[in-house]
Structures are given as C-alpha cells and as structure tokens.
mmCIF file of C-alpha atoms in Angstrom:
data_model
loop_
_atom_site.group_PDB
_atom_site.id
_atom_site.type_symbol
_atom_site.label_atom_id
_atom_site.label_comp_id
_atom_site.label_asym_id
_atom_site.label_seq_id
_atom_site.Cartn_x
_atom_site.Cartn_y
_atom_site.Cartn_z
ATOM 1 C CA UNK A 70 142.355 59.172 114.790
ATOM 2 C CA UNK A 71 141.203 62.559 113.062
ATOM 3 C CA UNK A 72 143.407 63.567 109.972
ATOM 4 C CA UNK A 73 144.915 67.221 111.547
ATOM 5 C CA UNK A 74 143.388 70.417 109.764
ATOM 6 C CA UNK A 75 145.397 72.158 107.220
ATOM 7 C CA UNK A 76 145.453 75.604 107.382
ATOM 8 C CA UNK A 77 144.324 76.827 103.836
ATOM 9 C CA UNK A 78 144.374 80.616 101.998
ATOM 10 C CA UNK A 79 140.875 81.662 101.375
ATOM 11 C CA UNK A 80 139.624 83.001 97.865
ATOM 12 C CA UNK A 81 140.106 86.739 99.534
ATOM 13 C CA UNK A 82 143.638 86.287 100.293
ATOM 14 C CA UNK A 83 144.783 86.308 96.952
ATOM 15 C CA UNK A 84 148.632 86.331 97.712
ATOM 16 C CA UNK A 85 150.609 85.681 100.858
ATOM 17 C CA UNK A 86 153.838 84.736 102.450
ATOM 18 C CA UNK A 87 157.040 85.404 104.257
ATOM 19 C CA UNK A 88 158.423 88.613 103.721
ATOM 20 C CA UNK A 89 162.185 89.699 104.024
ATOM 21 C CA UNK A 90 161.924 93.335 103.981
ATOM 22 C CA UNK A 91 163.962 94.209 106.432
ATOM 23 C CA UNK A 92 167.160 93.013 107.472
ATOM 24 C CA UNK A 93 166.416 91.875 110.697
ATOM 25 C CA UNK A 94 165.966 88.434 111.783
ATOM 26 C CA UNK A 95 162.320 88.548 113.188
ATOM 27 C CA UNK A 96 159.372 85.977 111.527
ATOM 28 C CA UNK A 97 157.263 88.412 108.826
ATOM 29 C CA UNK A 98 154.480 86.798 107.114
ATOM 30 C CA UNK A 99 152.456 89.388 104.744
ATOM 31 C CA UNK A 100 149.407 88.795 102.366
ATOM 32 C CA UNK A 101 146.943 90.973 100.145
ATOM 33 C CA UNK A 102 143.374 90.231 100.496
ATOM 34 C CA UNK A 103 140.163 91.374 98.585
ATOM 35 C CA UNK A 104 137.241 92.647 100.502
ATOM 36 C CA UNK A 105 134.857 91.535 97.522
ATOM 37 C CA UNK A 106 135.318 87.965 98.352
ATOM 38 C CA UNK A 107 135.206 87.849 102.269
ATOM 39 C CA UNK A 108 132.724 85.159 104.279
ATOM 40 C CA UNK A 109 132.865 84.769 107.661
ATOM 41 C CA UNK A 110 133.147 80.747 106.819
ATOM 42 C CA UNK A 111 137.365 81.784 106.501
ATOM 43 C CA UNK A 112 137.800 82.311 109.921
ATOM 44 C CA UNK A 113 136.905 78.224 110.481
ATOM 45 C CA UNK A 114 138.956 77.600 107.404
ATOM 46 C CA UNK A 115 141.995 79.099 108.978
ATOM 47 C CA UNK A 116 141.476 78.178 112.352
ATOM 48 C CA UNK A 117 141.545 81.729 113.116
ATOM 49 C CA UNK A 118 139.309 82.616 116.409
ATOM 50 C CA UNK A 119 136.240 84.707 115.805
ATOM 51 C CA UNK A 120 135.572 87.127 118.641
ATOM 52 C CA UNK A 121 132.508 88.225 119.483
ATOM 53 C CA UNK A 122 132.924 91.990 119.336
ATOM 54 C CA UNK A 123 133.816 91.620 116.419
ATOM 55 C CA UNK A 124 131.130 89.469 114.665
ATOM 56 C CA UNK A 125 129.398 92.701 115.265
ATOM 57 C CA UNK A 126 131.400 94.567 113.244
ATOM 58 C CA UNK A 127 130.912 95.396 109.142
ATOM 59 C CA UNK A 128 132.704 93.512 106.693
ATOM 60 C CA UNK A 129 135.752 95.098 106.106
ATOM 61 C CA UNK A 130 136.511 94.953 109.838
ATOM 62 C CA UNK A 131 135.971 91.258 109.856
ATOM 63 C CA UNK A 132 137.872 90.895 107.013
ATOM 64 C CA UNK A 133 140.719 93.411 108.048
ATOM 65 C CA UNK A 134 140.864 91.493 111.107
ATOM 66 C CA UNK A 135 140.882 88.275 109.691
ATOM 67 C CA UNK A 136 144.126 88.976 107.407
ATOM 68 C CA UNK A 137 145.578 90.179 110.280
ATOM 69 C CA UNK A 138 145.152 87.342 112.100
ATOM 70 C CA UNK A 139 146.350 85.154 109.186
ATOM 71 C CA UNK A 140 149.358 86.545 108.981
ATOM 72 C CA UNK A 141 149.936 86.460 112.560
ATOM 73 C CA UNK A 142 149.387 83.011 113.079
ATOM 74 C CA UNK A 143 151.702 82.072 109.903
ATOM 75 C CA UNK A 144 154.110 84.167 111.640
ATOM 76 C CA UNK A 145 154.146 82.607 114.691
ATOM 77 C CA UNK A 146 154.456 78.606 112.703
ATOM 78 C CA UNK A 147 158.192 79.714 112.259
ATOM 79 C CA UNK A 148 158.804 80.040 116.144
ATOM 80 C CA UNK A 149 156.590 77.832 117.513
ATOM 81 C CA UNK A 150 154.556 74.547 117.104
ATOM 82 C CA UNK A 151 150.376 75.037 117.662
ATOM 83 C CA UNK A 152 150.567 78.286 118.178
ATOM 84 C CA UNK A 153 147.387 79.638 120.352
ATOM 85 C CA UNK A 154 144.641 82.128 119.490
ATOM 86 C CA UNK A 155 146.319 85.611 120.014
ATOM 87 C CA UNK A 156 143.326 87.721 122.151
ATOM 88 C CA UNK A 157 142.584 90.934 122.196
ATOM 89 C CA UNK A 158 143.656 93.379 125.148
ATOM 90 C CA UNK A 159 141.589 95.994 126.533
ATOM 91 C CA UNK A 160 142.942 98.282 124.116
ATOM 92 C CA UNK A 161 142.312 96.295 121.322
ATOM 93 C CA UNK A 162 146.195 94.949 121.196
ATOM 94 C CA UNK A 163 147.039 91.742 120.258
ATOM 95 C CA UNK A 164 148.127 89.636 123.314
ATOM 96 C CA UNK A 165 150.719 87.795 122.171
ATOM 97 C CA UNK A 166 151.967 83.875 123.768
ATOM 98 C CA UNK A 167 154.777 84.269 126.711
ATOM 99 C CA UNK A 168 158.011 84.477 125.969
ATOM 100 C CA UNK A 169 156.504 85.991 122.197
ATOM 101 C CA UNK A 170 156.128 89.767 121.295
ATOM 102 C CA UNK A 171 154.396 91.118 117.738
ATOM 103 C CA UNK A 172 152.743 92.919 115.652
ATOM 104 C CA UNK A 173 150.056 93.720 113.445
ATOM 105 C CA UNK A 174 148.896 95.939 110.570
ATOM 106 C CA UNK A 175 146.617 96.317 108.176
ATOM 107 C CA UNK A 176 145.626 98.848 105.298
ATOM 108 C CA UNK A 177 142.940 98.863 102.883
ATOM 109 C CA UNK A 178 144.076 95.632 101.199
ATOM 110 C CA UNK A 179 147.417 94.665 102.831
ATOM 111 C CA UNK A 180 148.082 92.919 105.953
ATOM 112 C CA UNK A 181 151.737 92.211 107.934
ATOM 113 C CA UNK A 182 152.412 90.585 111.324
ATOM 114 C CA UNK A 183 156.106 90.121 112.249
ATOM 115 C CA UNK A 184 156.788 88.177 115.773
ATOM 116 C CA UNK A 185 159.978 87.820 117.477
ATOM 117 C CA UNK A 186 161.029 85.757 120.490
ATOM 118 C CA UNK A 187 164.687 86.829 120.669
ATOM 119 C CA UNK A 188 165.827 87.735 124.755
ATOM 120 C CA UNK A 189 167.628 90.833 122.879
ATOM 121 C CA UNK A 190 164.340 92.772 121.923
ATOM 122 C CA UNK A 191 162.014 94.460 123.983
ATOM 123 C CA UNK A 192 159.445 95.600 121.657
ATOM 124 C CA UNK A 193 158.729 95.235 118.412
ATOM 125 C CA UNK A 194 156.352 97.577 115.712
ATOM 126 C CA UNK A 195 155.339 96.738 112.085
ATOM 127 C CA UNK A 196 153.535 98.914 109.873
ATOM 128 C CA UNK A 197 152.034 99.295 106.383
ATOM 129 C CA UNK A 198 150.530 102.414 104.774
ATOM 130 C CA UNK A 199 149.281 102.589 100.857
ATOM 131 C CA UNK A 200 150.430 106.392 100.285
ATOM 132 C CA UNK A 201 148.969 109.296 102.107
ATOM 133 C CA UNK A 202 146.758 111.259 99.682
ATOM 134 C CA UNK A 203 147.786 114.862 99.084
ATOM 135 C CA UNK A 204 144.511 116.305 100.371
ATOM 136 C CA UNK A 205 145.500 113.817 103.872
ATOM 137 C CA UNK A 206 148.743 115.268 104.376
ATOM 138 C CA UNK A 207 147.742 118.966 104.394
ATOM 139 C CA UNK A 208 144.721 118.219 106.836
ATOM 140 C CA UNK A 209 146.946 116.117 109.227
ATOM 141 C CA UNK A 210 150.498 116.785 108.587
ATOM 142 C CA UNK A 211 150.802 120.040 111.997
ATOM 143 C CA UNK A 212 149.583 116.711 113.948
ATOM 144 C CA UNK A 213 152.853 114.601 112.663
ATOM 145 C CA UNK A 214 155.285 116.455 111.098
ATOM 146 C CA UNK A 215 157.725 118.192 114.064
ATOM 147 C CA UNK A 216 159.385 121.374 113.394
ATOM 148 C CA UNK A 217 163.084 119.621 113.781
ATOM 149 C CA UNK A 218 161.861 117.842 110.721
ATOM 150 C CA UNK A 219 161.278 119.889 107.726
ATOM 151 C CA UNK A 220 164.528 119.466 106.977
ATOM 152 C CA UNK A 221 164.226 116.147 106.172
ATOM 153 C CA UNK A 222 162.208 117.418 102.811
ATOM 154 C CA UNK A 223 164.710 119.531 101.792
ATOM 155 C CA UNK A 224 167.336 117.867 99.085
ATOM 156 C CA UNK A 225 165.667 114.445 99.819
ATOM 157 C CA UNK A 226 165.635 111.955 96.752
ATOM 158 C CA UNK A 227 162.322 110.388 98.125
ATOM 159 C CA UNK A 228 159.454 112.896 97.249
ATOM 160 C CA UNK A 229 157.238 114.793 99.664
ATOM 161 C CA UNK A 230 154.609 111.791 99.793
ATOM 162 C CA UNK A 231 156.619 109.414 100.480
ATOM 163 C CA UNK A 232 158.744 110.973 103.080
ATOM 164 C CA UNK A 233 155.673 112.062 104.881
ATOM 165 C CA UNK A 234 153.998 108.365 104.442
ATOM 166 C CA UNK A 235 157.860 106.788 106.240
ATOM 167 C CA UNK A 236 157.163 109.238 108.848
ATOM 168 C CA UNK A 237 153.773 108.725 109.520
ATOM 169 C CA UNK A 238 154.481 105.031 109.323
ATOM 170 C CA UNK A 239 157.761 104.934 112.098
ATOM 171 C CA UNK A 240 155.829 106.686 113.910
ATOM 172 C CA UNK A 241 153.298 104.434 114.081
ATOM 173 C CA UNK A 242 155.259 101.291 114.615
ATOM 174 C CA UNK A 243 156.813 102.789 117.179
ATOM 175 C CA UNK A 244 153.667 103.498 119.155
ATOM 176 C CA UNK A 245 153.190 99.908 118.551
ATOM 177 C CA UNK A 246 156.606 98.603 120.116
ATOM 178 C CA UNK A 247 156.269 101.075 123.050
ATOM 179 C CA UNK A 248 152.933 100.412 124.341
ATOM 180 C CA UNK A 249 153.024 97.075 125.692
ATOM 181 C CA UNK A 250 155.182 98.911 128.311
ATOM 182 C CA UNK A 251 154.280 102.218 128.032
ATOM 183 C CA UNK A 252 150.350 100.752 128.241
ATOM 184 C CA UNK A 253 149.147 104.306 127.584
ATOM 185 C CA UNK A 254 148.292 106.241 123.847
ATOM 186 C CA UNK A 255 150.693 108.790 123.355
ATOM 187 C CA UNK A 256 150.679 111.246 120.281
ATOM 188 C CA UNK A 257 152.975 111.692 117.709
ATOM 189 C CA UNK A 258 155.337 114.054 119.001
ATOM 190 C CA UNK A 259 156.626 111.615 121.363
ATOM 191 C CA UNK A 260 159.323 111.116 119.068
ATOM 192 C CA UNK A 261 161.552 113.371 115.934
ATOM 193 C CA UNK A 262 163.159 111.495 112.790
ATOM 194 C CA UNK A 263 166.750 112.660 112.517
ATOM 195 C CA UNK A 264 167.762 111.009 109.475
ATOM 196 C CA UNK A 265 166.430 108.619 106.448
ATOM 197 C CA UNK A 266 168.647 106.672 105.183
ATOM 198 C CA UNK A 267 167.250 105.978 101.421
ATOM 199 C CA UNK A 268 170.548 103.685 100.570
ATOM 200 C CA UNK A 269 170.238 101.622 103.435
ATOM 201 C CA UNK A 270 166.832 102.050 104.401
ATOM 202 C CA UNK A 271 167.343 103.537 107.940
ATOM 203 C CA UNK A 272 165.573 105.546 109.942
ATOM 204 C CA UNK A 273 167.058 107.394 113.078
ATOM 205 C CA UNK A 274 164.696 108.879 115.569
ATOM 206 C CA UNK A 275 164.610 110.361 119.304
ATOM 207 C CA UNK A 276 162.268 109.929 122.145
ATOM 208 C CA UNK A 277 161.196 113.456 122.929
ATOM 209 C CA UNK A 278 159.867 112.706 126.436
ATOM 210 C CA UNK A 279 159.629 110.435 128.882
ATOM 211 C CA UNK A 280 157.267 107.172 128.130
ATOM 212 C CA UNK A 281 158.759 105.116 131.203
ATOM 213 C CA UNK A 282 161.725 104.460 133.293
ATOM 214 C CA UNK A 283 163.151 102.728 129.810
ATOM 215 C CA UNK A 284 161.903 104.953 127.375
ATOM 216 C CA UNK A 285 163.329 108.474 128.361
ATOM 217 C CA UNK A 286 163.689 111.536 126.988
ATOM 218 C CA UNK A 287 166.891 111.676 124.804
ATOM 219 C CA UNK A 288 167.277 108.058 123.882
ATOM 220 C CA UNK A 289 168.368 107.302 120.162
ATOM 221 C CA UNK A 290 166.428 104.292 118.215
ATOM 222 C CA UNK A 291 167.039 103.250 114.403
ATOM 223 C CA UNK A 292 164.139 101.855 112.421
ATOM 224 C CA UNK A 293 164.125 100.429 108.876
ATOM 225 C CA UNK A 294 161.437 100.619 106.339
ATOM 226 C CA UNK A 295 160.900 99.040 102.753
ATOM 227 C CA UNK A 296 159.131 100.587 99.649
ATOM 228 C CA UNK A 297 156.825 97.194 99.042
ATOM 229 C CA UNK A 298 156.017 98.793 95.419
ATOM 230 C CA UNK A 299 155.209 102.236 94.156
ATOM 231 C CA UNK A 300 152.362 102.748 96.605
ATOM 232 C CA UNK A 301 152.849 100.638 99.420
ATOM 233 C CA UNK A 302 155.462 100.770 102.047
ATOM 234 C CA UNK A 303 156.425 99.229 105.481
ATOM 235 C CA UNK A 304 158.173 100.200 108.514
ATOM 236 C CA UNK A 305 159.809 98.433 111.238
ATOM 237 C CA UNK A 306 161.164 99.350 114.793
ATOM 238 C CA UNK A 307 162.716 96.857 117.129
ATOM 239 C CA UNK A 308 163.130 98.127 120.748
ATOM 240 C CA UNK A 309 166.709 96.795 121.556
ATOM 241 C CA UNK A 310 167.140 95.874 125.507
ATOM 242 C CA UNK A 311 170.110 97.744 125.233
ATOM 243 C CA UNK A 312 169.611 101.283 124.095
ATOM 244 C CA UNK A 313 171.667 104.065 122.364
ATOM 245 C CA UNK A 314 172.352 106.404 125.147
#
C-alpha cells in the first residue's frame, strides 16, 4: 500500500494558516508567499492542479495562482475530506465542489480563500488589498467612490487611504459573492457604503440596481473587514438567504 502524500508549505510560502478575522463562522485559511522563491515543482508538492492556460503564464501568475490555490484547498480540509481540484470557469472563477461556495484573493504577496457550506448563505466574497497608493486613488477613485459617499471621509478616525482601500475592497468582495448568480461583470456603482463601523468592524452597503430577481435595487447587506497590519487589510461579505428588506 502507498504511504498517502502530505501536503507540505513550499520555501515561497513563508507563513500560512487559519485566519479568524472576521467573526463569522466560515473556513479562512491565509498565507504570504515570496515570488523570489517560486518553481513550478510546488504545484506537485501541494497537490495543487496545474492548468494549462496557465503554465503559459509568467511567474508571478503561476505563483499568484498557486497561493491561491493553497489556501483554498487548506480551506476546504476543515469542511470536507479529499477535497477535489477547484477548476476554473469561463470567467476565470473558481468552481467550487457542490453543496461548497468560496473565494479567492490574492495581492502582491498575500493570498486568502474562505469557503463556506452553511444552507444559510448564498454567496460569499473575500478580499485582500496592500494599501492603495496615493497617486492610485486620484487616477481611479470617480470610478469607485459614489457621490452618497464622501461623507464617509468626513470626521472618520480611519484616514483617507484606508477608507478608500475598505471601499475598494467591499466592493470587490461583493462582486465576488454576487456573480456566481449574477454570472455577469458589473461595475462598481452597483452598490453605496452607508456606514463603517471602525469599533466593530462593519460595513453597511446598498444594492443600487437590480443584479437579479434576488439582488434588487434597495436591498441592505452588512460586510466586515479586518486591518491584517498597517498595510494590509481584508474584507468579507456573506450573501445571507434571507435579506434585509
């Protein structure tokens, strides 16, 4: 009988492990990893699948992808026994196992998956952003920042980098809990943050239009997110089945 393979942590993934950022219940499994040391040889090593497309791809996609991978497939060891290889959808979305929905996200040299297979939740969105460079936030911030809120810079603890980095970020993972529905792009005005909660960590935010017959214009959702150190942070929106009217 052949001794089982043990999953190991490569020389590039320098840290790793669950995370309990948020105060939800859902499986989050987070690492750093170093370009400098990536070799393809660490997808075998993890029993990670290596896709084809994206063999083709430089370096730091590989290795993005790889971490991303990682952490999914950690994530999923906490719901499941032998979890499978999680493919890639048209889109380039992670295709999660039945009864299973995720995440993914990776920047410059972090990497987060959280999974969830709770009946209660119909989506789920992780993200991670380093902060968003001055020079970045003047050349996009028309493209994310609504005009409902601007107030949200005004008498905020949180500085103007930050606050713009939690919005970018929601926004993000809520793109990322929508569209397995939704199974369009949409832009960022989809949806307005109300309030952030620094104390608790909250986010409140509206829908501003209509993504599908569950997502309509008008409908509340709260979000969380979770300064990871001075220059990293995380956010996190779970699509509830039942939804603030």
């Amino acid at each position: 009988m052949n001794a089982p393979v043990k999953q190991i942590r490569p020389r590039f993934i320098p840290e790793s492990g669950s995370a309990d950022w948020f105060k939800s219940n859902d499986s989050i499994y987070y690492c750093r990893f170093n370009v400098q040391y990536y070799n393809d040889i660490y997808y075998e090593q993890c029993i990670v699948h290596f896709p084809e497309n994206i063999r083709k791809a430089v370096p730091k996609r590989r290795a993005e992808f790889l971490a991303g991978r990682f952490c999914a497939k950690r994530a999923l060891e906490s719901i499941m026994t032998s979890p499978p290889d999680i493919g890639i959808g048209a889109n380039r979305n992670p295709i999660w196992p039945d009864q299973v929905i995720g995440s993914i996200s990776h920047c410059d040299s972090s990497a987060v998956a959280v999974v969830s297979n709770s009946a209660d939740i119909s989506g789920i969105g992780i993200d991670i952003e380093h902060a968003i460079s001055d020079t970045t936030i003047k050349n996009i911030r028309s493209q994310i920042v609504l005009q409902d809120e601007i107030k949200l810079f005004i008498n905020s603890p949180l500085n103007d980098t930050t606050l713009f980095t939690i919005i970018f970020s929601l926004k993000e993972s809520f793109f990322k809990a929508a569209y397995p529905r939704v199974k369009r792009y949409f832009d960022f005005d989809a949806v307005t943050v109300l309030q952030i909660e620094v104390k608790t960590q909250k986010i409140l935010f509206r829908l501003n239009y209509d993504l599908h017959t569950s997502l309509q214009k008008g409908m509340l959702f709260r979000g969380e997110f979770h300064m990871i150190d001075e220059a990293r942070l995380a956010t996190l929106v779970t699509i509830p089945e039942e939804i603030i009217a």
